[in-house]
Coordinates of N, CA and C in Angstrom, one line a residue:
X1 N 0.8 -1.2 0.0 CA 0.0 0.0 0.0 C 0.9 1.2 0.0
X2 N 0.7 2.0 -1.0 CA 1.6 3.3 -1.2 C 0.8 4.5 -0.8
X3 N 0.0 4.4 0.2 CA -0.8 5.6 0.7 C 0.1 6.7 1.1
X4 N -0.1 7.8 0.4 CA 0.6 9.0 0.8 C -0.3 9.9 1.6
X5 N 0.0 10.1 2.9 CA -0.9 10.8 3.8 C -0.2 12.0 4.3
X6 N -1.0 13.1 4.4 CA -0.5 14.3 5.1 C -1.4 14.5 6.3
X7 N -0.9 14.7 7.5 CA -1.6 15.0 8.7 C -1.2 16.3 9.2
X8 N -2.2 17.2 9.5 CA -1.8 18.6 9.9 C -2.6 18.9 11.2
X9 N -2.0 19.7 12.1 CA -2.7 20.0 13.4 C -2.6 21.5 13.6
X10 N -3.8 22.1 13.9 CA -3.8 23.5 14.3 C -3.8 24.5 13.1
X11 N -4.8 25.4 13.1 CA -4.8 26.5 12.1 C -4.7 26.0 10.6
X12 N -5.4 24.9 10.3 CA -5.3 24.3 8.9 C -6.1 25.2 8.0
X13 N -5.6 25.5 6.8 CA -6.3 26.3 5.8 C -6.0 25.7 4.4
X14 N -7.1 25.3 3.7 CA -7.1 24.8 2.4 C -7.6 25.9 1.4
X15 N -6.8 26.3 0.5 CA -7.3 27.3 -0.5 C -7.4 26.6 -1.8
X16 N -8.7 26.4 -2.3 CA -9.0 25.7 -3.5 C -9.3 26.7 -4.6
X17 N -8.2 27.1 -5.3 CA -8.3 28.1 -6.5 C -9.0 29.4 -6.1
X18 N -8.8 29.8 -4.9 CA -9.3 31.1 -4.4 C -10.9 31.2 -4.4
X19 N -11.5 30.1 -4.7 CA -13.0 30.1 -4.8 C -13.6 29.5 -3.5
X20 N -13.0 28.5 -2.9 CA -13.4 27.9 -1.7 C -12.3 27.8 -0.7
X21 N -12.5 28.3 0.5 CA -11.5 28.2 1.6 C -12.0 27.4 2.7
X22 N -11.2 26.5 3.2 CA -11.6 25.6 4.3 C -10.6 25.7 5.4
X23 N -11.2 25.8 6.6 CA -10.4 25.9 7.8 C -10.7 24.9 8.8
X24 N -9.8 24.4 9.6 CA -10.1 23.4 10.7 C -8.9 23.4 11.6
X25 N -9.1 22.6 12.7 CA -8.0 22.4 13.7 C -7.2 21.1 13.3
X26 N -7.7 20.3 12.5 CA -7.1 19.0 12.2 C -7.4 18.6 10.7
X27 N -6.4 18.1 10.0 CA -6.6 17.6 8.6 C -5.8 16.3 8.4
X28 N -6.5 15.3 7.8 CA -5.9 14.1 7.3 C -6.2 14.1 5.8
X29 N -5.1 14.2 5.0 CA -5.3 14.3 3.5 C -4.6 13.1 2.9
X30 N -5.4 12.4 2.0 CA -4.8 11.3 1.3 C -4.4 11.8 -0.1
X31 N -3.2 11.8 -0.4 CA -2.6 12.4 -1.6 C -3.1 11.6 -2.8
X32 N -3.3 10.3 -2.7 CA -3.7 9.4 -3.8 C -5.1 9.7 -4.2
X33 N -6.0 9.7 -3.2 CA -7.4 9.8 -3.5 C -7.8 11.3 -3.6
X34 N -7.0 12.2 -3.0 CA -7.3 13.6 -2.9 C -8.5 13.9 -2.1
X35 N -8.7 13.1 -1.0 CA -9.8 13.2 -0.1 C -9.2 13.7 1.3
X36 N -9.8 14.8 1.7 CA -9.4 15.5 3.0 C -10.5 15.2 4.1
X37 N -10.1 14.8 5.2 CA -11.0 14.7 6.4 C -10.5 15.8 7.3
X38 N -11.5 16.7 7.6 CA -11.2 17.9 8.4 C -12.0 17.7 9.7
X39 N -11.4 18.0 10.9 CA -12.1 17.8 12.1 C -11.8 19.0 13.0
X40 N -12.8 19.3 13.9 CA -12.8 20.3 14.9 C -12.8 21.8 14.3
X41 N -13.9 22.5 14.7 CA -14.0 23.9 14.2 C -13.8 24.1 12.7
X42 N -14.5 23.2 12.0 CA -14.4 23.2 10.5 C -15.3 24.4 10.0
X43 N -14.7 25.2 9.1 CA -15.4 26.2 8.4 C -15.1 26.2 6.9
X44 N -16.1 26.1 6.1 CA -15.9 26.1 4.6 C -16.6 27.4 4.1
X45 N -15.9 28.3 3.4 CA -16.5 29.5 3.0 C -16.2 29.8 1.5
X46 N -17.2 30.4 0.9 CA -17.0 30.9 -0.5 C -17.2 32.4 -0.5
X47 N -16.8 33.0 0.6 CA -16.9 34.5 0.9 C -18.3 35.0 1.2
X48 N -19.3 34.4 0.7 CA -20.7 34.9 0.9 C -21.4 34.0 2.0
X49 N -21.1 32.7 1.9 CA -21.7 31.8 2.8 C -20.6 31.1 3.7
X50 N -21.0 30.7 4.9 CA -20.1 29.9 5.8 C -20.8 28.7 6.2
X51 N -20.1 27.5 6.0 CA -20.6 26.2 6.5 C -19.7 25.9 7.7
X52 N -20.4 25.6 8.8 CA -19.7 25.2 10.0 C -20.1 23.8 10.4
X53 N -19.1 23.0 10.8 CA -19.4 21.6 11.3 C -18.2 21.1 12.1
X54 N -18.3 20.0 12.7 CA -17.2 19.5 13.5 C -16.3 18.4 12.7
X55 N -16.9 17.9 11.7 CA -16.2 17.0 10.8 C -16.7 17.0 9.4
X56 N -15.8 17.2 8.4 CA -16.1 17.4 7.0 C -15.2 16.5 6.2
X57 N -15.7 15.7 5.3 CA -14.9 15.0 4.3 C -15.1 15.8 3.0
X58 N -13.9 16.2 2.5 CA -13.9 17.0 1.2 C -13.1 16.3 0.2
X59 N -13.8 16.0 -1.0 CA -13.1 15.4 -2.1 C -12.7 16.5 -3.0
X60 N -11.4 16.7 -3.1 CA -10.8 17.8 -3.9 C -11.1 17.7 -5.4
X61 N -11.0 16.4 -5.9 CA -11.3 16.2 -7.3 C -12.7 16.5 -7.7
X62 N -13.6 16.0 -6.9 CA -15.1 16.2 -7.2 C -15.6 17.5 -6.7
X63 N -14.8 18.2 -5.8 CA -15.2 19.4 -5.2 C -16.5 19.2 -4.4
X64 N -16.6 18.2 -3.6 CA -17.8 17.8 -2.8 C -17.4 17.7 -1.4
X65 N -18.1 18.4 -0.5 CA -17.9 18.2 0.9 C -19.1 17.6 1.6
X66 N -18.9 16.7 2.5 CA -20.0 16.0 3.2 C -19.8 16.1 4.7
X67 N -20.9 16.4 5.4 CA -20.9 16.2 6.9 C -22.0 15.3 7.3
X68 N -21.8 14.6 8.4 CA -22.8 13.6 8.8 C -23.1 13.7 10.3
X69 N -22.5 14.7 11.0 CA -22.7 14.9 12.4 C -23.1 16.3 12.8
X70 N -24.0 16.9 11.9 CA -24.5 18.2 12.2 C -23.7 19.3 11.6
X71 N -24.4 20.3 11.1 CA -23.7 21.4 10.5 C -24.7 22.6 10.3
X72 N -24.1 23.7 10.0 CA -25.0 24.9 9.7 C -24.3 25.8 8.6
X73 N -25.2 26.4 7.9 CA -24.8 27.3 6.8 C -25.3 28.7 7.2
X74 N -24.5 29.7 7.3 CA -24.9 31.1 7.6 C -24.7 31.9 6.3
X75 N -25.8 32.7 6.0 CA -25.7 33.6 4.9 C -26.4 34.9 5.3
X76 N -25.7 35.8 5.8 CA -26.2 37.1 6.3 C -27.1 36.8 7.5
X77 N -28.4 37.0 7.5 CA -29.3 36.8 8.6 C -29.9 35.4 8.6
X78 N -29.7 34.6 7.5 CA -30.3 33.3 7.4 C -29.4 32.2 7.9
X79 N -29.9 31.3 8.8 CA -29.1 30.2 9.3 C -29.8 28.9 9.0
X80 N -29.2 28.0 8.3 CA -29.7 26.7 7.9 C -29.0 25.6 8.7
X81 N -29.6 24.8 9.4 CA -29.0 23.7 10.1 C -29.6 22.3 9.7
X82 N -28.8 21.3 9.8 CA -29.2 19.9 9.5 C -28.3 18.9 10.1
X83 N -28.7 17.7 10.2 CA -27.8 16.6 10.7 C -26.8 16.2 9.7
X84 N -27.2 16.2 8.4 CA -26.3 15.8 7.3 C -26.4 16.8 6.2
X85 N -25.3 16.9 5.4 CA -25.3 17.9 4.3 C -24.2 17.5 3.3
X86 N -24.4 17.9 2.1 CA -23.5 17.7 1.0 C -23.3 19.0 0.3
X87 N -22.1 19.5 0.2 CA -21.9 20.8 -0.5 C -21.2 20.5 -1.8
X88 N -21.8 20.9 -3.0 CA -21.2 20.7 -4.3 C -20.7 22.1 -4.7
X89 N -19.3 22.2 -4.6 CA -18.7 23.5 -4.8 C -18.9 24.1 -6.2
X90 N -18.8 23.2 -7.2 CA -19.0 23.7 -8.6 C -20.4 24.2 -8.9
X91 N -21.4 23.5 -8.4 CA -22.8 23.9 -8.6 C -23.3 25.0 -7.6
X92 N -22.5 25.1 -6.5 CA -22.9 26.0 -5.4 C -24.2 25.5 -4.7
X93 N -24.4 24.2 -4.7 CA -25.6 23.7 -4.1 C -25.2 23.0 -2.8
X94 N -26.1 23.2 -1.8 CA -25.9 22.4 -0.5 C -27.2 21.6 -0.4
X95 N -27.0 20.2 -0.3 CA -28.2 19.3 -0.1 C -28.2 19.0 1.4
X96 N -29.3 19.5 2.1 CA -29.4 19.3 3.5 C -30.4 18.2 3.8
X97 N -30.0 17.3 4.8 CA -30.8 16.1 5.0 C -31.0 15.9 6.5
X98 N -32.1 15.5 7.0 CA -32.4 15.1 8.4 C -32.5 16.3 9.3
X99 N -33.7 16.6 9.8 CA -33.9 17.7 10.7 C -33.4 19.1 10.2
X100 N -33.9 19.4 9.0 CA -33.5 20.7 8.3 C -34.3 21.8 8.9
X101 N -33.6 22.8 9.4 CA -34.3 24.0 10.0 C -33.6 25.2 9.4
X102 N -34.5 26.1 8.8 CA -34.0 27.4 8.3 C -34.6 28.5 9.1
X103 N -33.8 29.3 9.8 CA -34.2 30.4 10.6 C -33.8 31.7 9.8
X104 N -34.8 32.5 9.6 CA -34.6 33.8 8.8 C -35.5 34.8 9.6
X105 N -35.1 36.1 9.5 CA -36.0 37.1 10.2 C -37.4 37.1 9.8
X106 N -37.7 36.7 8.5 CA -39.0 36.7 8.0 C -39.8 35.4 8.2
X107 N -39.1 34.3 8.5 CA -39.8 33.0 8.6 C -38.9 31.9 9.2
X108 N -39.6 30.9 9.7 CA -38.9 29.7 10.1 C -39.4 28.5 9.2
X109 N -38.5 27.6 8.9 CA -38.8 26.5 8.0 C -38.3 25.2 8.6
X110 N -39.1 24.1 8.5 CA -38.7 22.8 8.9 C -39.0 21.8 7.8
X111 N -38.0 20.9 7.6 CA -38.2 19.9 6.5 C -37.2 18.7 6.8
X112 N -37.4 17.6 6.0 CA -36.5 16.5 6.1 C -35.3 16.7 5.2
X113 N -35.6 17.3 4.0 CA -34.6 17.5 3.0 C -34.9 18.8 2.3
X114 N -33.8 19.5 1.8 CA -33.9 20.8 1.2 C -32.6 21.0 0.4
X115 N -32.7 21.6 -0.8 CA -31.5 22.0 -1.6 C -31.4 23.5 -1.6
X116 N -30.2 24.0 -1.3 CA -30.1 25.5 -1.3 C -28.9 25.8 -2.1
X117 N -29.1 26.8 -3.1 CA -28.0 27.3 -3.9 C -27.5 28.6 -3.3
X118 N -26.2 28.6 -3.0 CA -25.6 29.7 -2.3 C -25.4 30.9 -3.3
X119 N -25.4 30.7 -4.6 CA -25.3 31.9 -5.5 C -26.6 32.5 -5.7
X120 N -27.6 31.7 -6.1 CA -29.0 32.3 -6.4 C -29.8 32.6 -5.2
X121 N -29.3 32.0 -4.0 CA -30.0 32.1 -2.8 C -31.5 31.5 -2.9
X122 N -31.6 30.4 -3.6 CA -32.9 29.8 -3.8 C -32.9 28.5 -3.0
X123 N -33.9 28.3 -2.1 CA -34.1 27.1 -1.4 C -35.2 26.3 -2.2
X124 N -34.9 25.0 -2.5 CA -35.8 24.2 -3.3 C -36.3 23.1 -2.3
X125 N -37.7 23.0 -2.2 CA -38.4 22.1 -1.4 C -38.5 20.7 -2.1
X126 N -38.0 19.7 -1.5 CA -38.0 18.4 -2.1 C -38.7 17.3 -1.3
X127 N -39.2 17.7 -0.1 CA -39.9 16.8 0.8 C -40.9 17.7 1.5
X128 N -41.8 17.1 2.4 CA -42.8 17.8 3.1 C -42.1 18.9 3.9
X129 N -42.5 20.1 3.8 CA -41.9 21.3 4.4 C -43.0 22.2 5.1
X130 N -42.6 22.6 6.3 CA -43.5 23.5 7.0 C -42.8 24.8 7.2
X131 N -43.5 25.9 6.8 CA -43.0 27.3 6.9 C -43.9 28.1 7.8
X132 N -43.3 28.8 8.8 CA -44.1 29.7 9.6 C -43.5 31.1 9.4
X133 N -44.3 32.0 8.9 CA -43.8 33.4 8.6 C -43.9 34.3 9.8
X134 N -43.4 35.5 9.6 CA -43.4 36.5 10.8 C -44.8 36.9 11.2
X135 N -45.8 36.7 10.3 CA -47.2 37.0 10.7 C -47.9 35.8 11.2
X136 N -47.1 34.7 11.5 CA -47.6 33.5 12.1 C -48.5 32.7 11.2
X137 N -48.4 33.0 9.9 CA -49.1 32.1 8.9 C -48.3 30.9 8.7
X138 N -49.0 29.7 8.5 CA -48.2 28.5 8.2 C -48.5 28.0 6.8
X139 N -47.4 27.5 6.2 CA -47.5 27.0 4.8 C -47.0 25.6 4.9
X140 N -47.8 24.7 4.3 CA -47.3 23.3 4.2 C -47.2 23.0 2.7
X141 N -46.1 22.5 2.3 CA -45.9 22.1 0.9 C -45.0 20.9 0.7
X142 N -45.0 20.3 -0.4 CA -44.1 19.1 -0.7 C -43.1 19.5 -1.8
X143 N -43.4 20.5 -2.5 CA -42.4 20.9 -3.6 C -42.5 22.4 -3.8
X144 N -41.5 22.9 -4.4 CA -41.5 24.4 -4.8 C -40.2 25.0 -4.4
X145 N -40.1 26.3 -4.3 CA -38.9 27.0 -4.0 C -39.2 28.3 -3.3
X146 N -38.2 28.8 -2.6 CA -38.2 30.1 -2.0 C -37.0 30.9 -2.4
X147 N -37.1 32.0 -3.0 CA -36.0 32.9 -3.5 C -35.8 33.9 -2.4
X148 N -34.7 33.6 -1.6 CA -34.4 34.5 -0.4 C -34.1 35.9 -0.9
X149 N -33.4 36.0 -2.0 CA -32.9 37.3 -2.5 C -34.1 38.2 -2.9
X150 N -35.0 37.7 -3.7 CA -36.1 38.4 -4.3 C -37.4 38.3 -3.5
X151 N -37.4 37.4 -2.4 CA -38.6 37.2 -1.6 C -39.8 36.7 -2.3
X152 N -39.6 35.8 -3.3 CA -40.7 35.2 -4.0 C -40.7 33.7 -3.8
X153 N -41.9 33.1 -3.8 CA -42.0 31.7 -3.6 C -43.0 31.0 -4.5
X154 N -42.8 29.7 -4.7 CA -43.7 28.9 -5.4 C -43.9 27.6 -4.6
X155 N -45.2 27.2 -4.4 CA -45.5 26.0 -3.7 C -46.3 25.1 -4.6
X156 N -45.9 23.8 -4.7 CA -46.7 22.9 -5.6 C -47.2 21.7 -4.8
X157 N -47.9 20.8 -5.5 CA -48.4 19.6 -4.9 C -49.4 19.9 -3.8
X158 N -50.4 20.7 -4.1 CA -51.5 21.0 -3.2 C -51.1 21.6 -1.8
X159 N -50.4 22.7 -1.9 CA -50.0 23.3 -0.6 C -51.2 23.9 0.2
X160 N -50.9 24.1 1.5 CA -52.0 24.6 2.4 C -51.4 25.8 3.1
X161 N -52.1 27.0 3.1 CA -51.7 28.1 3.8 C -52.8 28.3 4.9
X162 N -52.4 28.4 6.2 CA -53.3 28.6 7.3 C -53.0 30.0 7.9
X163 N -54.0 30.9 7.9 CA -53.8 32.2 8.4 C -54.9 32.5 9.4
X164 N -54.7 32.1 10.7 CA -55.7 32.2 11.7 C -56.9 31.3 11.3
X165 N -58.1 31.8 11.2 CA -59.2 30.9 10.8 C -59.3 30.6 9.3
X166 N -58.5 31.4 8.5 CA -58.5 31.2 7.1 C -57.6 30.1 6.6
X167 N -58.1 29.3 5.7 CA -57.3 28.2 5.2 C -57.4 28.2 3.7
X168 N -56.3 28.2 3.0 CA -56.2 28.2 1.5 C -55.5 26.9 1.1
X169 N -56.2 26.2 0.2 CA -55.6 25.0 -0.4 C -55.8 25.1 -1.9
X170 N -54.7 24.9 -2.7 CA -54.7 25.0 -4.1 C -53.8 24.0 -4.7
X171 N -53.8 23.8 -6.0 CA -52.9 22.9 -6.7 C -51.5 23.6 -6.6
X172 N -51.4 24.9 -6.8 CA -50.2 25.6 -6.8 C -50.4 27.0 -6.2
X173 N -49.4 27.5 -5.5 CA -49.6 28.9 -4.9 C -48.2 29.6 -5.2
X174 N -48.4 30.9 -5.6 CA -47.2 31.7 -5.8 C -47.3 32.9 -4.8
X175 N -46.2 33.3 -4.2 CA -46.3 34.5 -3.3 C -45.2 35.4 -3.6
X176 N -45.3 36.7 -3.3 CA -44.3 37.7 -3.5 C -44.3 38.6 -2.3
X177 N -43.3 38.4 -1.5 CA -43.1 39.2 -0.2 C -42.3 40.5 -0.4
X178 N -41.9 40.7 -1.7 CA -41.0 41.9 -1.9 C -41.9 43.1 -1.9

């Protein structure tokens, strides 16, 4: 076995073509597979978004980072947390899985799975999702998206909006909070 391994301790910084920077307290890097395992105080940033976790496996060839023990992405005032996540650096997509919670000044969101694009700032609903907005309206949907930048949303597959005693059910609903 000709495994070429680099192990680094303290103030680790990986600079991937100036587009993605990763920091941690510990790094184990396999030079053959180009897979890095980062542990303790891990932060992956593309200058606009920060991903925080305690352990991240990052494949340098595929430009894919995976966490399985909880993580959060912060983008301005929005904080997205989940138990598992996969970051696709080339696509700028983060696939969040298991206990996904998005906290934003305008609403709170809970889901099992969600895809978020860090460039377009669009969250795509891919499983049953519950959204509570600042006016305490609740929205239940199984598909659609929310555009955080432009404050527009689309809900599909017979979403339900409950606003006090008022309940709206439709095949599709579009909203514009801008």
